[in-house]
mmCIF file with all atom_site columns, C-alpha atoms in Angstrom:
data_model
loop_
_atom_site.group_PDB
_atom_site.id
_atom_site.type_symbol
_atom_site.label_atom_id
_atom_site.label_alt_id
_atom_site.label_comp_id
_atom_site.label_asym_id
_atom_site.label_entity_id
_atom_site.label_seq_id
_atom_site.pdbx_PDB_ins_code
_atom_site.Cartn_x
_atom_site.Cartn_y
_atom_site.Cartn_z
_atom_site.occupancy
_atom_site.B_iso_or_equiv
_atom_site.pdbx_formal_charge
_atom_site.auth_seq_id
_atom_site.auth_comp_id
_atom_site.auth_asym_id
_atom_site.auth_atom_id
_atom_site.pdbx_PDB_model_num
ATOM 1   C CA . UNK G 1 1   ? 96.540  119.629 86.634  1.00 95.00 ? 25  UNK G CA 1
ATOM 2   C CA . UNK G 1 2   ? 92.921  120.516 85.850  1.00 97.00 ? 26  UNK G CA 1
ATOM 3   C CA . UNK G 1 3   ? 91.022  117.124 85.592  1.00 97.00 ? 27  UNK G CA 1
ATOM 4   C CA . UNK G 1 4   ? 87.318  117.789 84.924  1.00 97.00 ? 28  UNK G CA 1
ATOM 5   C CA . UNK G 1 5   ? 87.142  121.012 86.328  1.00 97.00 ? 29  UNK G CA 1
ATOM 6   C CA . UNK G 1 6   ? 89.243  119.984 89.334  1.00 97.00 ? 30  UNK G CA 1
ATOM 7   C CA . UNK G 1 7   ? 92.324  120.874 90.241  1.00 97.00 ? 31  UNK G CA 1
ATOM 8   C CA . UNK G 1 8   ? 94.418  117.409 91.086  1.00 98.00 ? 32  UNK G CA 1
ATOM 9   C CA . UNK G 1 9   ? 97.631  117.630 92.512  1.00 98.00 ? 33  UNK G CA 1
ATOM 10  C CA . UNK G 1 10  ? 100.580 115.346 92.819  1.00 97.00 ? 34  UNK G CA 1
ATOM 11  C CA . UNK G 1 11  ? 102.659 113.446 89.858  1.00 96.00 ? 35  UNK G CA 1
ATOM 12  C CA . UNK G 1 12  ? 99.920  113.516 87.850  1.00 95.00 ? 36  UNK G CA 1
ATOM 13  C CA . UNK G 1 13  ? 100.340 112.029 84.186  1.00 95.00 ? 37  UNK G CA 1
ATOM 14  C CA . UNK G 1 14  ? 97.141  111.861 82.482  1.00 97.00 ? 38  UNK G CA 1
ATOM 15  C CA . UNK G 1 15  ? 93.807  113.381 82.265  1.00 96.00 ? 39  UNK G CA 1
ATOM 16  C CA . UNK G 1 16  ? 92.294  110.214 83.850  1.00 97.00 ? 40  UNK G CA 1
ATOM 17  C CA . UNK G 1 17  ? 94.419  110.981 87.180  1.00 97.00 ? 41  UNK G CA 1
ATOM 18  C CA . UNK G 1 18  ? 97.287  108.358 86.560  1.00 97.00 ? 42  UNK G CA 1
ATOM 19  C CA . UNK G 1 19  ? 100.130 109.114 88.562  1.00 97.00 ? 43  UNK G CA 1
ATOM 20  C CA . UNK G 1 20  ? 103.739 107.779 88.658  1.00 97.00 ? 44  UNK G CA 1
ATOM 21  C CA . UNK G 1 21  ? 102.728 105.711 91.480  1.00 96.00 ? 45  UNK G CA 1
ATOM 22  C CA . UNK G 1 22  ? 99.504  104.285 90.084  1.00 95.00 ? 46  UNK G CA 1
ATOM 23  C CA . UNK G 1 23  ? 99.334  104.290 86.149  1.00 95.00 ? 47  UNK G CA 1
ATOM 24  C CA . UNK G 1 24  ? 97.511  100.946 85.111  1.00 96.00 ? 48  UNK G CA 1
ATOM 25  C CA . UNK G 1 25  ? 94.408  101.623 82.620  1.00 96.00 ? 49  UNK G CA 1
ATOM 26  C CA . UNK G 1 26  ? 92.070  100.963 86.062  1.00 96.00 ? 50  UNK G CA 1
ATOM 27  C CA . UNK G 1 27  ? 93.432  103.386 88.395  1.00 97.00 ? 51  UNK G CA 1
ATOM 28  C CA . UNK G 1 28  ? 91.269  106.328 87.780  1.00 97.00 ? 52  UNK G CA 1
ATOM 29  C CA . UNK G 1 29  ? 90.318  108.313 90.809  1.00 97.00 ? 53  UNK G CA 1
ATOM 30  C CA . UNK G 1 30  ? 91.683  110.663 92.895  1.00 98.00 ? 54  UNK G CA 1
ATOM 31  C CA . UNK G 1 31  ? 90.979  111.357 96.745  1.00 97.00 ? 55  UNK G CA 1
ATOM 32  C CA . UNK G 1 32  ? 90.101  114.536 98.708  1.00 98.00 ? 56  UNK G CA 1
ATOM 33  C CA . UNK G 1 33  ? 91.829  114.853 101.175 1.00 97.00 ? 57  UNK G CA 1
ATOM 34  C CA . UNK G 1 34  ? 90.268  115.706 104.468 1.00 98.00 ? 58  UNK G CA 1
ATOM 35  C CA . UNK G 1 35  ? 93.493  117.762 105.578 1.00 97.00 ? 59  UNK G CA 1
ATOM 36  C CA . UNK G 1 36  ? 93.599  119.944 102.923 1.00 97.00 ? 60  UNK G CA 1
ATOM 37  C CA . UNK G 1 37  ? 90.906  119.838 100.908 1.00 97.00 ? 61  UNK G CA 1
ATOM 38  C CA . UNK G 1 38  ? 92.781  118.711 97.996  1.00 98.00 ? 62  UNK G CA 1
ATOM 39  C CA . UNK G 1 39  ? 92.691  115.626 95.332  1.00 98.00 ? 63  UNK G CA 1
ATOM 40  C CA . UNK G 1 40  ? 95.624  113.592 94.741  1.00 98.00 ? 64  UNK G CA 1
ATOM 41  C CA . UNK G 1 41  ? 96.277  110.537 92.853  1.00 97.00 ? 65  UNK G CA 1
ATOM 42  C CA . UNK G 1 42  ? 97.261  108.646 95.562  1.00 96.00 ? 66  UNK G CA 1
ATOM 43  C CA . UNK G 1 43  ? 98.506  108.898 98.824  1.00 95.00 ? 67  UNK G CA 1
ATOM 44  C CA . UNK G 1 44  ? 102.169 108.897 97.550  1.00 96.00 ? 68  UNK G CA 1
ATOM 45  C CA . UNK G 1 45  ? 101.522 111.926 96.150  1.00 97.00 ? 69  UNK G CA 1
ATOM 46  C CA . UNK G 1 46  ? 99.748  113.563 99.088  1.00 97.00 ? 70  UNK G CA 1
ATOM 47  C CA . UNK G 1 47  ? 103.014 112.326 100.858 1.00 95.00 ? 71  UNK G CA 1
ATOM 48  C CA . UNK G 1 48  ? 105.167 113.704 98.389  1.00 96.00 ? 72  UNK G CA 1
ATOM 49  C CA . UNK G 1 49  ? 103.068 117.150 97.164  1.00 96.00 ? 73  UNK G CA 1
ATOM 50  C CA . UNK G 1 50  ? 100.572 117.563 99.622  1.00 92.00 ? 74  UNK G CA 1
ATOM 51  C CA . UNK G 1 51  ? 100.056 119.614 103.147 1.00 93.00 ? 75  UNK G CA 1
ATOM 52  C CA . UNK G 1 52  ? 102.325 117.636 105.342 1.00 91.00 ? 76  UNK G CA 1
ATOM 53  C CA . UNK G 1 53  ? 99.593  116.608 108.100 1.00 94.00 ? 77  UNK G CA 1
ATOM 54  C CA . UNK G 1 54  ? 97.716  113.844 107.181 1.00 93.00 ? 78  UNK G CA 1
ATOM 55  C CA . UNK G 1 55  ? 94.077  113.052 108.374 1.00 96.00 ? 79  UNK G CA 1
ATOM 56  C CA . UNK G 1 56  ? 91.775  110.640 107.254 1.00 96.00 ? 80  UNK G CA 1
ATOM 57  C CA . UNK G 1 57  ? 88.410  111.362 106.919 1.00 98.00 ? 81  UNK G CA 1
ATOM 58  C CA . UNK G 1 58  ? 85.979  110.366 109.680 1.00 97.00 ? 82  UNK G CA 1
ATOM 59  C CA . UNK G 1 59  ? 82.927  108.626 109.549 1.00 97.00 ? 83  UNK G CA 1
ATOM 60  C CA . UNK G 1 60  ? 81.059  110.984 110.366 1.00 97.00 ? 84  UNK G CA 1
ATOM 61  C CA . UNK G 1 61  ? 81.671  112.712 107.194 1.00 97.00 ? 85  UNK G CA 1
ATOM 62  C CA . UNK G 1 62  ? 80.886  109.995 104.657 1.00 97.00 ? 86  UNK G CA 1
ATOM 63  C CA . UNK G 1 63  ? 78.420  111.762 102.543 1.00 98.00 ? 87  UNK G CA 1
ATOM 64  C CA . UNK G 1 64  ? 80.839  114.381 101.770 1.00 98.00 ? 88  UNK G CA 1
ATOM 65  C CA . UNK G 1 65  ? 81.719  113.626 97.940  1.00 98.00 ? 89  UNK G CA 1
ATOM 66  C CA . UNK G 1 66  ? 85.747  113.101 97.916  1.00 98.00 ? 90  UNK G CA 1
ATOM 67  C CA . UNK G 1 67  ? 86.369  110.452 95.518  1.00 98.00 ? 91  UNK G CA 1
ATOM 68  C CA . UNK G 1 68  ? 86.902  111.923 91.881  1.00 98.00 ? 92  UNK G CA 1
ATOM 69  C CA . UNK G 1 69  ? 86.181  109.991 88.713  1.00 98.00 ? 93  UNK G CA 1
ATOM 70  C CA . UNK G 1 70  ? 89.121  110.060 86.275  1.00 98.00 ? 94  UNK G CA 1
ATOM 71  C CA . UNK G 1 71  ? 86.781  108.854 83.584  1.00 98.00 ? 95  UNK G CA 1
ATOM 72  C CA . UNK G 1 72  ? 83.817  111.329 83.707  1.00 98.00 ? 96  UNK G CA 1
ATOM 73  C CA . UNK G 1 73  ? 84.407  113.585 86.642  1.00 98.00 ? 97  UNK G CA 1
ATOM 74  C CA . UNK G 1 74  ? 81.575  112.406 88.558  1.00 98.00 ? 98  UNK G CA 1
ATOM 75  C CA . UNK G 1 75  ? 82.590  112.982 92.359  1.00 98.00 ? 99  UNK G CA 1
ATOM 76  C CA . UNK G 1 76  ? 81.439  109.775 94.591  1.00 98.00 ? 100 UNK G CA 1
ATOM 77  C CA . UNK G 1 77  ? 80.890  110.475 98.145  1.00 98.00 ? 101 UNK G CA 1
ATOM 78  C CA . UNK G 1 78  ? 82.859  108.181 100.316 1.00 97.00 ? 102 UNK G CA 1
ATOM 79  C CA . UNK G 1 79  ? 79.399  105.937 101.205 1.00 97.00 ? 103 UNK G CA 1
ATOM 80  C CA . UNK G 1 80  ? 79.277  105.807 97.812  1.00 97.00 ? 104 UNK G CA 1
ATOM 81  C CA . UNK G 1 81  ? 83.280  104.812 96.632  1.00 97.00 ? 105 UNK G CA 1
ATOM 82  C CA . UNK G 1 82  ? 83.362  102.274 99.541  1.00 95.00 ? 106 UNK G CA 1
ATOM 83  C CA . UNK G 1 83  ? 79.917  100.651 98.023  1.00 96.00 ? 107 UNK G CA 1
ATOM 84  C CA . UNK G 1 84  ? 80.711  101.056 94.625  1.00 96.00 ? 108 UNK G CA 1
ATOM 85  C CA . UNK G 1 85  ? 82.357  97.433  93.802  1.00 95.00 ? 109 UNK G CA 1
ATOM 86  C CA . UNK G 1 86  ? 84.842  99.441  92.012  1.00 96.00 ? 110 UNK G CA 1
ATOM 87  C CA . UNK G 1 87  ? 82.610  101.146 89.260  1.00 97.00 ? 111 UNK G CA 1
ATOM 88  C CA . UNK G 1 88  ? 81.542  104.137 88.808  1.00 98.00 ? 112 UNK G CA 1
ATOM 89  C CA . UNK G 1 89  ? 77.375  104.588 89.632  1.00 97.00 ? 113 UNK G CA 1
ATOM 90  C CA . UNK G 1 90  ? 77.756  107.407 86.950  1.00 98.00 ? 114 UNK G CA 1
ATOM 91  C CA . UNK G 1 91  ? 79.984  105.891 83.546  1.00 98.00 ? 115 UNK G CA 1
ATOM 92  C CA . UNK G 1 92  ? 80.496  102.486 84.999  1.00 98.00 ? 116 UNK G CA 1
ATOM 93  C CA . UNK G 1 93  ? 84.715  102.954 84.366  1.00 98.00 ? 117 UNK G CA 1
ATOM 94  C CA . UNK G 1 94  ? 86.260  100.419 86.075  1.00 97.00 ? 118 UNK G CA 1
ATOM 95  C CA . UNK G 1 95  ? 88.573  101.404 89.286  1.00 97.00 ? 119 UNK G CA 1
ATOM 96  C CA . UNK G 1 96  ? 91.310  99.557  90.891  1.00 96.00 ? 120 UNK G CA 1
ATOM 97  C CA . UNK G 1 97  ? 90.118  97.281  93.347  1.00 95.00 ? 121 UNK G CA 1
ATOM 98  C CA . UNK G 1 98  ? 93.433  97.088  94.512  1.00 93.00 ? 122 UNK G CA 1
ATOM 99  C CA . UNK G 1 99  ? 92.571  100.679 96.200  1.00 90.00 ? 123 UNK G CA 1
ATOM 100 C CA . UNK G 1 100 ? 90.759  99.030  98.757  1.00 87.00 ? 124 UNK G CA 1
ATOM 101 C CA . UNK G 1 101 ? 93.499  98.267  100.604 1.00 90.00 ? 125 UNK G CA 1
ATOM 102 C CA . UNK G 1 102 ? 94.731  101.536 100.827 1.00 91.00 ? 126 UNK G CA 1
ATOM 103 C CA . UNK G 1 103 ? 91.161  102.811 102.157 1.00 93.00 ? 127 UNK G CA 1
ATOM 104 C CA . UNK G 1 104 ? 92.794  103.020 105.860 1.00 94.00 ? 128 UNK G CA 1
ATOM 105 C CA . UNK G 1 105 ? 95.109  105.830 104.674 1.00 95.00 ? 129 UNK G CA 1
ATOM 106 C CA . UNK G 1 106 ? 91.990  107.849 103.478 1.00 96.00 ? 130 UNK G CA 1
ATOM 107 C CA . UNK G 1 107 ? 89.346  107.056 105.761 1.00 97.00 ? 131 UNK G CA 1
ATOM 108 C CA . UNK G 1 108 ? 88.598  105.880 108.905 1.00 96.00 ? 132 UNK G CA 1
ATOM 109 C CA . UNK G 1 109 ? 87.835  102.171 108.858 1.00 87.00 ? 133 UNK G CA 1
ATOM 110 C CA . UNK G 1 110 ? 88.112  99.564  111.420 1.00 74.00 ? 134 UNK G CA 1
ATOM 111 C CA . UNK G 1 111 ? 91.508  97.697  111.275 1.00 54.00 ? 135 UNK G CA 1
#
């Protein structure tokens, strides 16, 4: 599905990035994926849909923008998801803070 000019794959319901997995009125983003370049819902979907070799993006690589604003399509870097408390900097939608603890499937965090 074409979300905002992106192209988000997975079970993807809605234009906000809902997914099977994740449809409450909060859970608006979608994730890059540092294995294949690709958004997804969630990483249900990437596990279900996506390129069958799952990295998580390193440190490193934090001001690369991978987090994808279901609201307005404003892509957050990772510095800037992991800071956001759950907003977005650009519309101020509310995200799931429940995401955060997920965040070790997407990027490298300590334990």
């Amino acid at each position: 599905m074409i979300i905002h000019g992106h192209e988000v794959k997975g079970s993807v319901l809605d234009s906000e990035t809902r997914c099977v997995h994740y449809h409450k009125k909060i859970d608006r983003i979608a994730i890059k994926f540092y294995c294949c370049n690709t958004y997804y819902p969630c990483y249900e979907c990437h596990e279900e849909h996506g390129c069958g070799k799952h990295k998580v993006w390193p440190k490193e690589q934090f001001d690369k923008k991978a987090i994808l604003c279901g609201a307005c399509g404003y892509e957050l870097t990772i510095h800037e998801y992991l800071h956001c408390r759950s907003n977005c900097p650009n519309c101020q939608a509310s995200f799931n803070p429940g995401c955060n603890l997920h965040r070790h499937l997407y990027f490298e965090v300590e334990g």
